[in-house]
Each structure stands twice: as C-alpha cells, then as structure tokens.
mmCIF file of C-alpha atoms in Angstrom:
data_model
loop_
_atom_site.group_PDB
_atom_site.id
_atom_site.type_symbol
_atom_site.label_atom_id
_atom_site.label_comp_id
_atom_site.label_asym_id
_atom_site.label_seq_id
_atom_site.Cartn_x
_atom_site.Cartn_y
_atom_site.Cartn_z
ATOM 1 C CA MET A 1 -32.721 -5.364 -8.997
ATOM 2 C CA ALA A 2 -32.329 -7.288 -12.255
ATOM 3 C CA THR A 3 -31.165 -4.883 -14.947
ATOM 4 C CA GLY A 4 -30.294 -7.187 -17.838
ATOM 5 C CA ASP A 5 -33.435 -6.437 -19.886
ATOM 6 C CA ILE A 6 -33.595 -2.696 -19.181
ATOM 7 C CA PRO A 7 -32.377 -0.428 -22.009
ATOM 8 C CA THR A 8 -29.364 1.686 -21.120
ATOM 9 C CA THR A 9 -27.635 4.773 -22.389
ATOM 10 C CA GLN A 10 -24.191 6.247 -21.812
ATOM 11 C CA LEU A 11 -23.795 9.412 -19.780
ATOM 12 C CA LEU A 12 -20.579 11.366 -20.355
ATOM 13 C CA ILE A 13 -19.217 13.635 -17.653
ATOM 14 C CA SER A 14 -15.994 15.579 -17.258
ATOM 15 C CA SER A 15 -13.411 14.590 -14.657
ATOM 16 C CA GLY A 16 -9.915 15.490 -13.571
ATOM 17 C CA ASN A 17 -8.640 12.823 -15.932
ATOM 18 C CA GLY A 18 -10.729 13.596 -18.999
ATOM 19 C CA PRO A 19 -14.230 12.479 -20.022
ATOM 20 C CA VAL A 20 -15.646 9.376 -18.359
ATOM 21 C CA ALA A 21 -18.805 7.416 -19.161
ATOM 22 C CA ARG A 22 -21.471 6.073 -16.831
ATOM 23 C CA THR A 23 -24.101 3.549 -17.845
ATOM 24 C CA VAL A 24 -27.612 4.813 -17.094
ATOM 25 C CA LEU A 25 -30.713 2.662 -16.938
ATOM 26 C CA GLN A 26 -33.664 4.058 -18.887
ATOM 27 C CA THR A 27 -36.055 3.566 -15.998
ATOM 28 C CA PRO A 28 -38.584 6.147 -14.820
ATOM 29 C CA LEU A 29 -37.267 8.734 -12.406
ATOM 30 C CA ARG A 30 -38.240 7.787 -8.848
ATOM 31 C CA ASP A 31 -37.745 9.095 -5.327
ATOM 32 C CA ALA A 32 -34.767 7.834 -3.354
ATOM 33 C CA GLU A 33 -35.325 5.124 -0.778
ATOM 34 C CA PRO A 34 -34.157 5.829 2.804
ATOM 35 C CA SER A 35 -31.514 3.126 2.346
ATOM 36 C CA GLU A 36 -30.094 5.044 -0.621
ATOM 37 C CA ILE A 37 -30.029 8.532 0.888
ATOM 38 C CA PRO A 38 -30.470 8.154 4.651
ATOM 39 C CA VAL A 39 -31.201 10.860 7.202
ATOM 40 C CA ILE A 40 -28.426 11.058 9.818
ATOM 41 C CA ASP A 41 -28.848 12.971 13.073
ATOM 42 C CA VAL A 42 -25.514 14.781 13.575
ATOM 43 C CA SER A 43 -26.506 16.686 16.722
ATOM 44 C CA SER A 44 -23.832 14.875 18.764
ATOM 45 C CA LEU A 45 -21.187 16.376 16.441
ATOM 46 C CA CYS A 46 -22.363 19.896 17.146
ATOM 47 C CA THR A 47 -22.771 19.722 20.919
ATOM 48 C CA GLU A 48 -20.842 18.411 23.901
ATOM 49 C CA SER A 49 -21.099 14.640 23.606
ATOM 50 C CA SER A 50 -19.131 11.487 24.241
ATOM 51 C CA LEU A 51 -16.633 10.031 21.794
ATOM 52 C CA THR A 52 -18.852 6.950 21.655
ATOM 53 C CA ASP A 53 -21.779 9.041 20.429
ATOM 54 C CA ARG A 54 -19.625 10.751 17.793
ATOM 55 C CA GLN A 55 -18.279 7.411 16.614
ATOM 56 C CA ALA A 56 -21.832 6.124 16.216
ATOM 57 C CA VAL A 57 -22.625 9.046 13.899
ATOM 58 C CA ALA A 58 -19.357 8.486 12.047
ATOM 59 C CA ARG A 59 -20.318 4.883 11.323
ATOM 60 C CA GLN A 60 -23.571 6.047 9.752
ATOM 61 C CA ILE A 61 -21.658 8.562 7.652
ATOM 62 C CA ARG A 62 -19.237 5.840 6.551
ATOM 63 C CA ASP A 63 -22.098 3.604 5.478
ATOM 64 C CA ALA A 64 -23.672 6.388 3.421
ATOM 65 C CA ALA A 65 -20.341 7.464 1.941
ATOM 66 C CA THR A 66 -19.624 3.957 0.711
ATOM 67 C CA ASN A 67 -23.134 3.429 -0.669
ATOM 68 C CA THR A 68 -24.661 6.273 -2.698
ATOM 69 C CA GLY A 69 -22.312 8.983 -1.442
ATOM 70 C CA PHE A 70 -25.268 11.170 -0.428
ATOM 71 C CA PHE A 71 -27.041 11.627 2.889
ATOM 72 C CA TYR A 72 -29.315 14.101 4.648
ATOM 73 C CA ILE A 73 -28.313 15.555 8.001
ATOM 74 C CA SER A 74 -30.627 16.688 10.778
ATOM 75 C CA GLY A 75 -29.615 18.218 14.101
ATOM 76 C CA HIS A 76 -26.980 20.276 12.290
ATOM 77 C CA ARG A 77 -27.446 23.445 14.363
ATOM 78 C CA VAL A 78 -27.677 25.800 11.381
ATOM 79 C CA PRO A 79 -30.463 28.033 12.734
ATOM 80 C CA PRO A 80 -33.639 28.083 10.599
ATOM 81 C CA PRO A 81 -33.847 31.910 10.808
ATOM 82 C CA THR A 82 -30.302 32.123 9.422
ATOM 83 C CA THR A 83 -31.214 29.916 6.479
ATOM 84 C CA ALA A 84 -34.495 31.750 5.875
ATOM 85 C CA ALA A 85 -32.761 35.140 5.876
ATOM 86 C CA ALA A 86 -30.152 33.923 3.390
ATOM 87 C CA HIS A 87 -32.828 32.444 1.134
ATOM 88 C CA ALA A 88 -34.820 35.684 1.150
ATOM 89 C CA ALA A 89 -31.728 37.783 0.442
ATOM 90 C CA VAL A 90 -30.703 35.515 -2.437
ATOM 91 C CA LEU A 91 -34.147 35.785 -4.029
ATOM 92 C CA ASP A 92 -34.049 39.563 -3.664
ATOM 93 C CA PHE A 93 -30.685 39.673 -5.406
ATOM 94 C CA PHE A 94 -31.616 37.470 -8.362
ATOM 95 C CA ARG A 95 -34.943 39.212 -8.949
ATOM 96 C CA GLN A 96 -33.114 42.440 -9.771
ATOM 97 C CA PRO A 97 -32.601 43.618 -13.375
ATOM 98 C CA VAL A 98 -29.611 42.084 -15.128
ATOM 99 C CA ASP A 99 -27.724 45.376 -15.382
ATOM 100 C CA VAL A 100 -27.881 45.768 -11.596
ATOM 101 C CA LYS A 101 -26.687 42.194 -10.995
ATOM 102 C CA MET A 102 -23.869 42.647 -13.505
ATOM 103 C CA ARG A 103 -22.296 45.239 -11.218
ATOM 104 C CA ALA A 104 -21.171 42.175 -9.237
ATOM 105 C CA SER A 105 -19.907 40.238 -12.282
ATOM 106 C CA ILE A 106 -17.038 37.835 -11.560
ATOM 107 C CA ASP A 107 -15.216 39.428 -14.501
ATOM 108 C CA GLN A 108 -14.369 42.244 -12.105
ATOM 109 C CA SER A 109 -13.245 39.962 -9.263
ATOM 110 C CA ARG A 110 -9.713 38.877 -8.389
ATOM 111 C CA ARG A 111 -11.006 35.685 -6.763
ATOM 112 C CA PHE A 112 -13.921 34.535 -8.941
ATOM 113 C CA ASN A 113 -16.330 36.012 -6.440
ATOM 114 C CA GLY A 114 -19.630 37.442 -7.546
ATOM 115 C CA TYR A 115 -22.344 37.024 -10.136
ATOM 116 C CA ARG A 116 -22.467 34.723 -13.136
ATOM 117 C CA PRO A 117 -25.324 35.508 -15.520
ATOM 118 C CA ALA A 118 -27.566 33.119 -17.384
ATOM 119 C CA ALA A 119 -25.918 31.073 -20.137
ATOM 120 C CA SER A 120 -22.415 31.669 -18.789
ATOM 121 C CA GLN A 121 -21.857 28.233 -17.220
ATOM 122 C CA ARG A 122 -21.696 24.742 -18.620
ATOM 123 C CA ILE A 123 -20.609 22.310 -15.958
ATOM 124 C CA ASN A 124 -20.923 19.332 -18.289
ATOM 125 C CA PRO A 125 -19.412 19.855 -21.763
ATOM 126 C CA PHE A 126 -21.632 17.100 -23.178
ATOM 127 C CA GLU A 127 -24.914 18.709 -22.129
ATOM 128 C CA SER A 128 -26.652 22.024 -22.655
ATOM 129 C CA VAL A 129 -25.654 25.304 -21.153
ATOM 130 C CA ASP A 130 -26.734 25.399 -17.489
ATOM 131 C CA VAL A 131 -30.083 27.188 -17.250
ATOM 132 C CA ARG A 132 -29.192 29.032 -14.089
ATOM 133 C CA GLU A 133 -27.625 32.139 -12.631
ATOM 134 C CA SER A 134 -25.312 32.078 -9.643
ATOM 135 C CA PHE A 135 -23.471 34.154 -7.090
ATOM 136 C CA SER A 136 -20.486 32.672 -5.277
ATOM 137 C CA TRP A 137 -18.136 33.766 -2.549
ATOM 138 C CA ALA A 138 -14.892 32.062 -1.591
ATOM 139 C CA TYR A 139 -13.199 31.724 1.775
ATOM 140 C CA ASP A 140 -12.022 34.986 3.315
ATOM 141 C CA PRO A 141 -10.071 34.583 6.593
ATOM 142 C CA ARG A 142 -11.198 37.997 7.786
ATOM 143 C CA PHE A 143 -14.655 36.548 8.383
ATOM 144 C CA ASP A 144 -13.609 33.193 9.847
ATOM 145 C CA PRO A 145 -14.305 33.163 13.611
ATOM 146 C CA ALA A 146 -11.486 30.638 14.057
ATOM 147 C CA VAL A 147 -8.838 33.040 12.683
ATOM 148 C CA ALA A 148 -7.524 35.307 15.439
ATOM 149 C CA ASP A 149 -5.060 37.342 13.357
ATOM 150 C CA VAL A 150 -4.909 37.304 9.551
ATOM 151 C CA ALA A 151 -1.401 38.762 9.728
ATOM 152 C CA GLN A 152 -0.233 35.457 11.205
ATOM 153 C CA ILE A 153 -1.392 33.329 8.270
ATOM 154 C CA PRO A 154 1.623 31.335 6.977
ATOM 155 C CA PRO A 155 2.972 32.635 3.633
ATOM 156 C CA GLU A 156 2.426 29.318 1.868
ATOM 157 C CA VAL A 157 -1.266 29.573 2.755
ATOM 158 C CA ALA A 158 -1.641 33.314 2.191
ATOM 159 C CA ALA A 159 -0.310 32.886 -1.356
ATOM 160 C CA HIS A 160 -3.574 31.147 -2.244
ATOM 161 C CA LEU A 161 -5.880 33.625 -0.509
ATOM 162 C CA ALA A 162 -7.125 36.818 -2.099
ATOM 163 C CA PRO A 163 -9.534 38.548 0.265
ATOM 164 C CA GLU A 164 -11.537 41.252 -1.453
ATOM 165 C CA ASP A 165 -14.437 43.559 -0.712
ATOM 166 C CA PHE A 166 -15.683 43.699 -4.304
ATOM 167 C CA PRO A 167 -18.707 41.375 -3.893
ATOM 168 C CA TRP A 168 -20.089 43.466 -1.061
ATOM 169 C CA GLU A 169 -19.270 46.827 -2.623
ATOM 170 C CA ALA A 170 -21.044 45.682 -5.804
ATOM 171 C CA THR A 171 -24.145 44.706 -3.797
ATOM 172 C CA ALA A 172 -24.161 47.773 -1.541
ATOM 173 C CA ASN A 173 -27.655 48.599 -2.785
ATOM 174 C CA MET A 174 -28.738 45.510 -0.779
ATOM 175 C CA PRO A 175 -26.880 45.753 2.558
ATOM 176 C CA GLN A 176 -28.969 42.911 3.987
ATOM 177 C CA PHE A 177 -27.523 40.609 1.323
ATOM 178 C CA LYS A 178 -24.005 40.629 2.816
ATOM 179 C CA VAL A 179 -25.317 40.300 6.374
ATOM 180 C CA ALA A 180 -27.522 37.302 5.572
ATOM 181 C CA VAL A 181 -25.025 35.518 3.308
ATOM 182 C CA MET A 182 -22.170 36.003 5.758
ATOM 183 C CA GLU A 183 -24.137 34.637 8.703
ATOM 184 C CA TYR A 184 -25.156 31.556 6.732
ATOM 185 C CA TRP A 185 -21.573 31.035 5.456
ATOM 186 C CA ARG A 186 -20.205 31.141 9.008
ATOM 187 C CA ALA A 187 -22.800 28.627 10.202
ATOM 188 C CA CYS A 188 -21.880 26.252 7.370
ATOM 189 C CA LEU A 189 -18.164 26.691 8.067
ATOM 190 C CA GLY A 190 -18.587 25.605 11.676
ATOM 191 C CA LEU A 191 -20.686 22.637 10.598
ATOM 192 C CA ALA A 192 -18.122 21.683 7.955
ATOM 193 C CA ARG A 193 -15.314 21.492 10.510
ATOM 194 C CA ALA A 194 -17.470 19.260 12.725
ATOM 195 C CA LEU A 195 -18.206 16.982 9.769
ATOM 196 C CA ILE A 196 -14.533 16.775 8.826
ATOM 197 C CA ARG A 197 -13.792 15.369 12.280
ATOM 198 C CA ALA A 198 -16.621 12.872 11.794
ATOM 199 C CA PHE A 199 -15.122 11.808 8.471
ATOM 200 C CA ALA A 200 -11.796 11.227 10.234
ATOM 201 C CA LEU A 201 -13.544 8.993 12.774
ATOM 202 C CA ALA A 202 -15.351 7.210 9.951
ATOM 203 C CA LEU A 203 -11.951 6.383 8.457
ATOM 204 C CA GLU A 204 -10.815 5.019 11.844
ATOM 205 C CA LEU A 205 -8.425 7.927 12.332
ATOM 206 C CA ASP A 206 -8.089 10.308 15.254
ATOM 207 C CA GLU A 207 -10.942 12.783 14.927
ATOM 208 C CA HIS A 208 -8.450 15.672 14.750
ATOM 209 C CA PHE A 209 -6.413 14.032 11.984
ATOM 210 C CA PHE A 210 -7.467 16.609 9.350
ATOM 211 C CA ASP A 211 -7.631 19.680 11.611
ATOM 212 C CA ASP A 212 -4.414 21.270 10.391
ATOM 213 C CA LYS A 213 -5.569 20.890 6.785
ATOM 214 C CA VAL A 214 -8.698 23.011 7.266
ATOM 215 C CA THR A 215 -7.296 25.987 9.146
ATOM 216 C CA TYR A 216 -7.976 28.201 6.079
ATOM 217 C CA PRO A 217 -10.113 25.880 3.980
ATOM 218 C CA ASP A 218 -11.429 25.985 0.473
ATOM 219 C CA ALA A 219 -14.930 26.920 1.624
ATOM 220 C CA VAL A 220 -17.091 28.375 -1.131
ATOM 221 C CA LEU A 221 -20.738 29.288 -0.816
ATOM 222 C CA ALA A 222 -22.615 29.303 -4.115
ATOM 223 C CA MET A 223 -26.145 30.595 -4.487
ATOM 224 C CA ASN A 224 -27.939 29.205 -7.528
ATOM 225 C CA TYR A 225 -31.076 30.612 -9.109
ATOM 226 C CA TYR A 226 -32.936 28.241 -11.446
ATOM 227 C CA PRO A 227 -35.785 29.475 -13.619
ATOM 228 C CA PRO A 228 -38.216 26.693 -14.543
ATOM 229 C CA ILE A 229 -37.544 24.517 -17.586
ATOM 230 C CA PRO A 230 -40.074 22.283 -19.396
ATOM 231 C CA LYS A 231 -40.441 18.783 -18.027
ATOM 232 C CA PRO A 232 -40.008 16.075 -20.686
ATOM 233 C CA GLU A 233 -42.750 13.513 -20.846
ATOM 234 C CA GLY A 234 -42.889 9.775 -21.534
ATOM 235 C CA VAL A 235 -39.954 8.183 -23.301
ATOM 236 C CA ALA A 236 -38.327 11.576 -23.762
ATOM 237 C CA ALA A 237 -37.863 11.838 -20.011
ATOM 238 C CA VAL A 238 -35.447 8.906 -19.921
ATOM 239 C CA GLY A 239 -34.427 8.127 -23.487
ATOM 240 C CA ARG A 240 -33.348 11.401 -25.061
ATOM 241 C CA ALA A 241 -29.802 11.813 -26.263
ATOM 242 C CA GLN A 242 -27.659 13.541 -23.652
ATOM 243 C CA SER A 243 -26.779 16.405 -25.993
ATOM 244 C CA GLU A 244 -30.477 17.172 -26.506
ATOM 245 C CA GLN A 245 -31.395 17.561 -22.855
ATOM 246 C CA GLU A 246 -32.059 20.909 -21.269
ATOM 247 C CA VAL A 247 -30.457 21.003 -17.835
ATOM 248 C CA SER A 248 -30.783 23.384 -14.924
ATOM 249 C CA ILE A 249 -27.274 22.294 -14.003
ATOM 250 C CA GLY A 250 -25.608 19.464 -15.860
ATOM 251 C CA SER A 251 -24.519 16.036 -14.657
ATOM 252 C CA HIS A 252 -21.322 16.299 -12.633
ATOM 253 C CA THR A 253 -19.391 15.352 -9.533
ATOM 254 C CA ASP A 254 -18.082 17.913 -7.034
ATOM 255 C CA PHE A 255 -14.408 18.758 -6.714
ATOM 256 C CA GLN A 256 -12.978 18.621 -3.217
ATOM 257 C CA LEU A 257 -14.039 16.854 -0.003
ATOM 258 C CA PHE A 258 -17.806 17.227 0.317
ATOM 259 C CA THR A 259 -20.698 19.605 -0.212
ATOM 260 C CA ILE A 260 -23.343 20.806 2.248
ATOM 261 C CA LEU A 261 -26.486 21.748 0.344
ATOM 262 C CA TRP A 262 -29.597 23.628 1.303
ATOM 263 C CA GLN A 263 -32.393 23.372 -1.267
ATOM 264 C CA ASP A 264 -35.796 25.004 -1.262
ATOM 265 C CA ASP A 265 -38.985 22.960 -1.303
ATOM 266 C CA ASN A 266 -39.386 22.938 -5.097
ATOM 267 C CA GLY A 267 -37.188 19.879 -5.574
ATOM 268 C CA GLY A 268 -35.041 19.140 -8.595
ATOM 269 C CA LEU A 269 -31.891 17.500 -7.212
ATOM 270 C CA GLN A 270 -31.299 14.166 -8.968
ATOM 271 C CA VAL A 271 -28.673 11.575 -8.025
ATOM 272 C CA LEU A 272 -27.308 8.689 -10.102
ATOM 273 C CA ASN A 273 -27.366 5.681 -7.784
ATOM 274 C CA ARG A 274 -25.026 2.693 -7.810
ATOM 275 C CA GLN A 275 -27.320 0.758 -10.149
ATOM 276 C CA GLY A 276 -27.296 3.563 -12.724
ATOM 277 C CA GLN A 277 -30.774 4.946 -11.996
ATOM 278 C CA TRP A 278 -31.609 8.616 -11.669
ATOM 279 C CA ILE A 279 -33.361 9.158 -8.323
ATOM 280 C CA ASN A 280 -34.824 12.254 -6.689
ATOM 281 C CA ALA A 281 -33.189 13.627 -3.565
ATOM 282 C CA LYS A 282 -36.377 15.322 -2.457
ATOM 283 C CA PRO A 283 -36.257 18.190 0.037
ATOM 284 C CA ILE A 284 -36.796 17.096 3.636
ATOM 285 C CA GLU A 285 -37.723 19.951 5.931
ATOM 286 C CA GLY A 286 -35.048 20.839 8.479
ATOM 287 C CA THR A 287 -32.292 18.845 6.786
ATOM 288 C CA LEU A 288 -29.267 19.620 4.669
ATOM 289 C CA VAL A 289 -27.875 17.317 1.999
ATOM 290 C CA VAL A 290 -24.242 16.201 2.150
ATOM 291 C CA ASN A 291 -22.472 14.536 -0.761
ATOM 292 C CA ILE A 292 -18.972 13.184 -1.207
ATOM 293 C CA ALA A 293 -16.688 14.922 -3.717
ATOM 294 C CA ASP A 294 -13.790 13.800 -5.901
ATOM 295 C CA TYR A 295 -10.819 14.569 -3.685
ATOM 296 C CA LEU A 296 -12.289 12.602 -0.791
ATOM 297 C CA GLN A 297 -12.917 9.676 -3.124
ATOM 298 C CA ARG A 298 -9.281 9.854 -4.262
ATOM 299 C CA ILE A 299 -7.724 9.881 -0.808
ATOM 300 C CA THR A 300 -9.979 7.032 0.339
ATOM 301 C CA ASN A 301 -8.889 4.914 -2.643
ATOM 302 C CA ASP A 302 -12.471 4.826 -3.943
ATOM 303 C CA ARG A 303 -13.890 3.671 -0.610
ATOM 304 C CA TYR A 304 -16.096 6.745 -0.564
ATOM 305 C CA ILE A 305 -18.183 7.518 -3.628
ATOM 306 C CA SER A 306 -18.254 10.885 -5.396
ATOM 307 C CA THR A 307 -21.655 10.496 -7.000
ATOM 308 C CA VAL A 308 -22.913 12.031 -10.234
ATOM 309 C CA HIS A 309 -25.800 14.425 -9.711
ATOM 310 C CA ARG A 310 -27.640 17.217 -11.499
ATOM 311 C CA ALA A 311 -30.585 19.576 -11.030
ATOM 312 C CA GLN A 312 -33.707 19.802 -13.172
ATOM 313 C CA ASN A 313 -36.142 22.504 -12.138
ATOM 314 C CA TRP A 314 -39.384 21.081 -13.510
ATOM 315 C CA SER A 315 -41.451 22.630 -10.704
ATOM 316 C CA GLY A 316 -42.833 25.506 -12.781
ATOM 317 C CA ARG A 317 -41.463 27.936 -10.169
ATOM 318 C CA GLU A 318 -38.163 29.647 -9.518
ATOM 319 C CA ARG A 319 -35.810 27.467 -7.471
ATOM 320 C CA VAL A 320 -32.912 28.366 -5.175
ATOM 321 C CA SER A 321 -30.149 26.157 -3.852
ATOM 322 C CA MET A 322 -27.211 27.116 -1.651
ATOM 323 C CA PRO A 323 -24.340 24.612 -1.864
ATOM 324 C CA PHE A 324 -21.382 25.072 0.485
ATOM 325 C CA PHE A 325 -18.299 23.386 -1.009
ATOM 326 C CA VAL A 326 -15.697 22.153 1.463
ATOM 327 C CA GLY A 327 -12.049 21.337 0.859
ATOM 328 C CA PHE A 328 -8.636 21.369 2.468
ATOM 329 C CA ASN A 329 -6.462 24.484 2.495
ATOM 330 C CA TRP A 330 -5.392 25.238 -1.080
ATOM 331 C CA ASN A 331 -1.710 24.542 -0.349
ATOM 332 C CA GLU A 332 -2.373 21.132 1.187
ATOM 333 C CA SER A 333 -1.430 17.975 -0.645
ATOM 334 C CA CYS A 334 -2.758 14.541 0.139
ATOM 335 C CA GLY A 335 -2.343 11.079 -1.279
ATOM 336 C CA VAL A 336 -4.290 7.921 -0.640
ATOM 337 C CA LEU A 337 -4.611 7.327 3.096
ATOM 338 C CA ASP A 338 -2.831 4.209 4.349
ATOM 339 C CA SER A 339 -5.915 3.268 6.357
ATOM 340 C CA CYS A 340 -7.844 2.975 3.084
ATOM 341 C CA VAL A 341 -5.507 0.457 1.465
ATOM 342 C CA ALA A 342 -6.277 -3.146 2.376
ATOM 343 C CA GLU A 343 -3.668 -5.864 2.338
ATOM 344 C CA GLY A 344 -2.906 -6.784 -1.271
ATOM 345 C CA GLU A 345 -4.392 -3.543 -2.662
ATOM 346 C CA LYS A 346 -2.496 -0.749 -4.362
ATOM 347 C CA LYS A 347 -2.954 2.982 -4.083
ATOM 348 C CA ARG A 348 -4.938 3.991 -7.143
ATOM 349 C CA TYR A 349 -4.076 7.680 -7.195
ATOM 350 C CA GLU A 350 -0.952 9.796 -7.018
ATOM 351 C CA GLU A 351 -0.629 12.580 -4.484
ATOM 352 C CA ILE A 352 -1.809 15.948 -5.761
ATOM 353 C CA SER A 353 -2.292 19.323 -4.140
ATOM 354 C CA CYS A 354 -5.798 20.621 -3.626
ATOM 355 C CA PHE A 355 -4.990 23.667 -5.733
ATOM 356 C CA GLU A 356 -3.793 21.594 -8.691
ATOM 357 C CA TRP A 357 -6.729 19.215 -8.440
ATOM 358 C CA VAL A 358 -9.358 21.959 -8.399
ATOM 359 C CA LYS A 359 -7.597 23.788 -11.232
ATOM 360 C CA ARG A 360 -7.646 20.604 -13.300
ATOM 361 C CA ARG A 361 -11.370 20.159 -12.731
ATOM 362 C CA ALA A 362 -12.289 23.819 -13.203
ATOM 363 C CA ASN A 363 -10.553 24.086 -16.565
ATOM 364 C CA ALA A 364 -13.444 22.186 -18.159
ATOM 365 C CA MET A 365 -16.099 24.558 -16.807
ATOM 366 C CA TYR A 366 -17.730 27.840 -17.787
ATOM 367 C CA LYS A 367 -17.313 27.284 -21.510
ATOM 368 C CA THR A 368 -20.506 28.228 -23.299
ATOM 369 C CA GLU A 369 -19.238 28.899 -26.803
ATOM 370 C CA GLY A 370 -20.623 26.915 -29.690
ATOM 371 C CA PHE A 371 -24.261 26.657 -28.627
ATOM 372 C CA SER A 372 -26.996 26.986 -31.197
ATOM 373 C CA GLY A 373 -29.560 29.764 -31.261
ATOM 374 C CA ARG A 374 -32.024 27.281 -29.763
ATOM 375 C CA TRP A 375 -30.504 27.653 -26.295
ATOM 376 C CA ARG A 376 -30.204 31.412 -26.617
ATOM 377 C CA GLY A 377 -33.855 31.708 -27.605
ATOM 378 C CA TYR A 378 -34.943 29.629 -24.632
ATOM 379 C CA LEU A 379 -32.901 31.666 -22.191
ATOM 380 C CA LEU A 380 -34.138 34.935 -23.637
ATOM 381 C CA LEU A 381 -37.695 33.719 -23.176
ATOM 382 C CA ASN A 382 -37.041 32.892 -19.529
ATOM 383 C CA GLN A 383 -35.530 36.314 -18.932
ATOM 384 C CA ARG A 384 -38.449 38.089 -20.594
ATOM 385 C CA ILE A 385 -40.928 36.174 -18.492
ATOM 386 C CA ARG A 386 -39.165 37.648 -15.470
ATOM 387 C CA GLY A 387 -39.107 41.116 -17.018
ATOM 388 C CA VAL A 388 -35.385 41.382 -17.773
ATOM 389 C CA TYR A 389 -33.271 40.825 -20.873
ATOM 390 C CA LEU A 390 -29.949 39.292 -21.788
ATOM 391 C CA SER A 391 -27.465 41.590 -23.460
ATOM 392 C CA THR A 392 -27.652 41.157 -27.243
ATOM 393 C CA ASP A 393 -23.893 40.836 -27.559
ATOM 394 C CA LYS A 394 -23.589 37.867 -25.191
ATOM 395 C CA GLN A 395 -21.887 34.979 -26.971
ATOM 396 C CA ILE A 396 -23.528 31.621 -26.393
#
C-alpha cells in the first residue's frame, strides 16, 4: 500500500526502555485481513500427533509471529462450557455494587491479586485513564496440575511465589466465581505449555527447549470489564490528539512471552499493523487470540513482533475480555537466542531476568494521578448508569 500521501500522527507508548513513538496512518479503521491475523488450527498440539504435524503448525505460528504478531487459534481444546461458565461468573462479579467488589481490592493482596476499580489503571501514560475495571489472579502452584508437591519447589523459584487465599475469601459470596475462574485458568495453562513447545519448534529448537523455564510460570489471568464509551465520528476517529482520546484500555504491548485472549462478541480489540494502520481483530466464534509479547521479541532479536494494541468498547454494551498472560518462571533469565542471530548480525538486547523485565515494565502502570475532572465525570456517569457509584475520595 502506498502511504506517502496519507497524513500520519505519532503514537507514544511506554516500554521497558522509556517512551517510544510509532507512526500511525490516519486511515479509517478497518477489519483485519486473514493474511494479517490468520486463523491457525492448533489441534495437533493438543492431541497425540506426529512431530511432522506439530512442525507444520509451528511454521504457521512463525509466519504470524514475524508478520503482525497476532493470530487466532482454533482447535485449542479449551472447552466451550468452561469458557461460558467463566464469562458468566465474571459478569456476575462485575455487576455487583462497588463496595462489595472492593472487598477483593488488590490493596489487600500480597501478590497483586484481586479487584482494580474504575479509574485506577492507566496502561499508557500518554492516553486517558483506562475506562475499565479488572480482576486478576497470578500463578499459584497449589492449583497447577503439573505440580505434584509444592514443598519440593526449588527455593530460588519459591522466593518469587506468594500463594494466597485472599482473592477467594474476598469473593466467598460468589462461590461459583472461584470454581469457574480456576477451571478456565487451568485450561489456559495447559494450552500455554503446548504453545510454548510450538514456539520452540518455530524457532527450529527442540520442542522441549523451554520446558524447564515454565515449570512454575508467570501465568496471570486477568478479567476485564469495559463499560461502553462514545464512538468518535469522522475525522475525530482517526485524527484526534492522543492525549484527547478516551480509551477502554490504552495502546500498549504485553510484557512477557505471549498472551492468550478470549473476547466476547462485542468486539473492540484493535491492532496496529506493520504499515501503521489500526485494524480490528474481530471476534471469531470458537477461537482465541494469541499475541507476541516483549520478552519473546527480545529473545528472538526482533524476529517476532510484540505488536501495539488497545481496546475501544464502542459497542454500546458492556464488554468482557479474559487475557491469560504467559511468561517464564520469575527467576529465569534469558538473552537473545543464538538461533535468532544470523551471520553478521549482533544481539540487540542484553540478558535480563523475567522478574526484572516485568518490574521495569510495570513501574509505568497504574498511575492515575493528574487527570482532569473531565475523566472523573465521565466515569461517574458510567457507574451511575449501572446503578453504582465511585467513592468521592478517589483521587483521579
């Protein structure tokens, strides 16, 4: 596509190395083409199959990872009833009054588990407060089917784990919430380990190359609740200053290896393609979305693309997404893989532990101070529409 005559704007995002800019074409938002975000059948990764079949899937994953960095997966073996139960439980939780949800506030957690209220997150410091609520739960080895005995976890790994019962005690009024969330988390964890082996094959490594790095992985399930926000029209939809845009969740890249996302049928996920166009990653029934994250881009020496994305809930309805973030064990450290350095190339990144990398990225998040009353008024309106109110002493 010729882009020389198309107006552009600069999009600022945060990164592990400070703010970075991306050039964005001011073209109308459009749906992704199959060549940009393909659908990949991963059933051979989740069942007994030949190495040849798994390698064929890995090649498709490699092609997607080096193109837009996003792809849909079908045949993933996450049971539809499991997903439906989790979705229903998440809606039930978020439709509760704020004071009930605040019993599960992350301020009371030792591990950043639990509820984050509206106006408490700002994933992109150059955009508005995220117009969303969320509930997240980090890896707990007690619930990992692959862990036979938590007492045998090596000390260097255990130092980064903080299992706690707080999230479930704080949601005891909804016992089905824990049951449904836990079942979905376990299904995603099994899928994630299968995908990690496929990524190893895609990098022309032994498929078990990363196995010892995901024995107790950074595996976080987040459940996002997005109230509707107004859809901009005409020029405003593509030409507004970044700081003036209302966002359901701001423009960002993910932190570790990759993300497995379930989204409801309301849509809203937008991806910045290689040409600098915002494109819709529309929901496709029966699929999950997978996207590459920063740490995987680093260790592949930029072979794989950690793509900027955001969510804009312009549907007029409440929207739910359930991203499952996947990374190596917190204590693991990894540099650029030798297989990703061609003759004459240099390694572009230094080795860094997963813990230090995620800490570096997270330090720029969840800062909502300094916002004008405009954002607070909008969020209050959304809460009142749903019959609940923000606390008057919340600083925005």
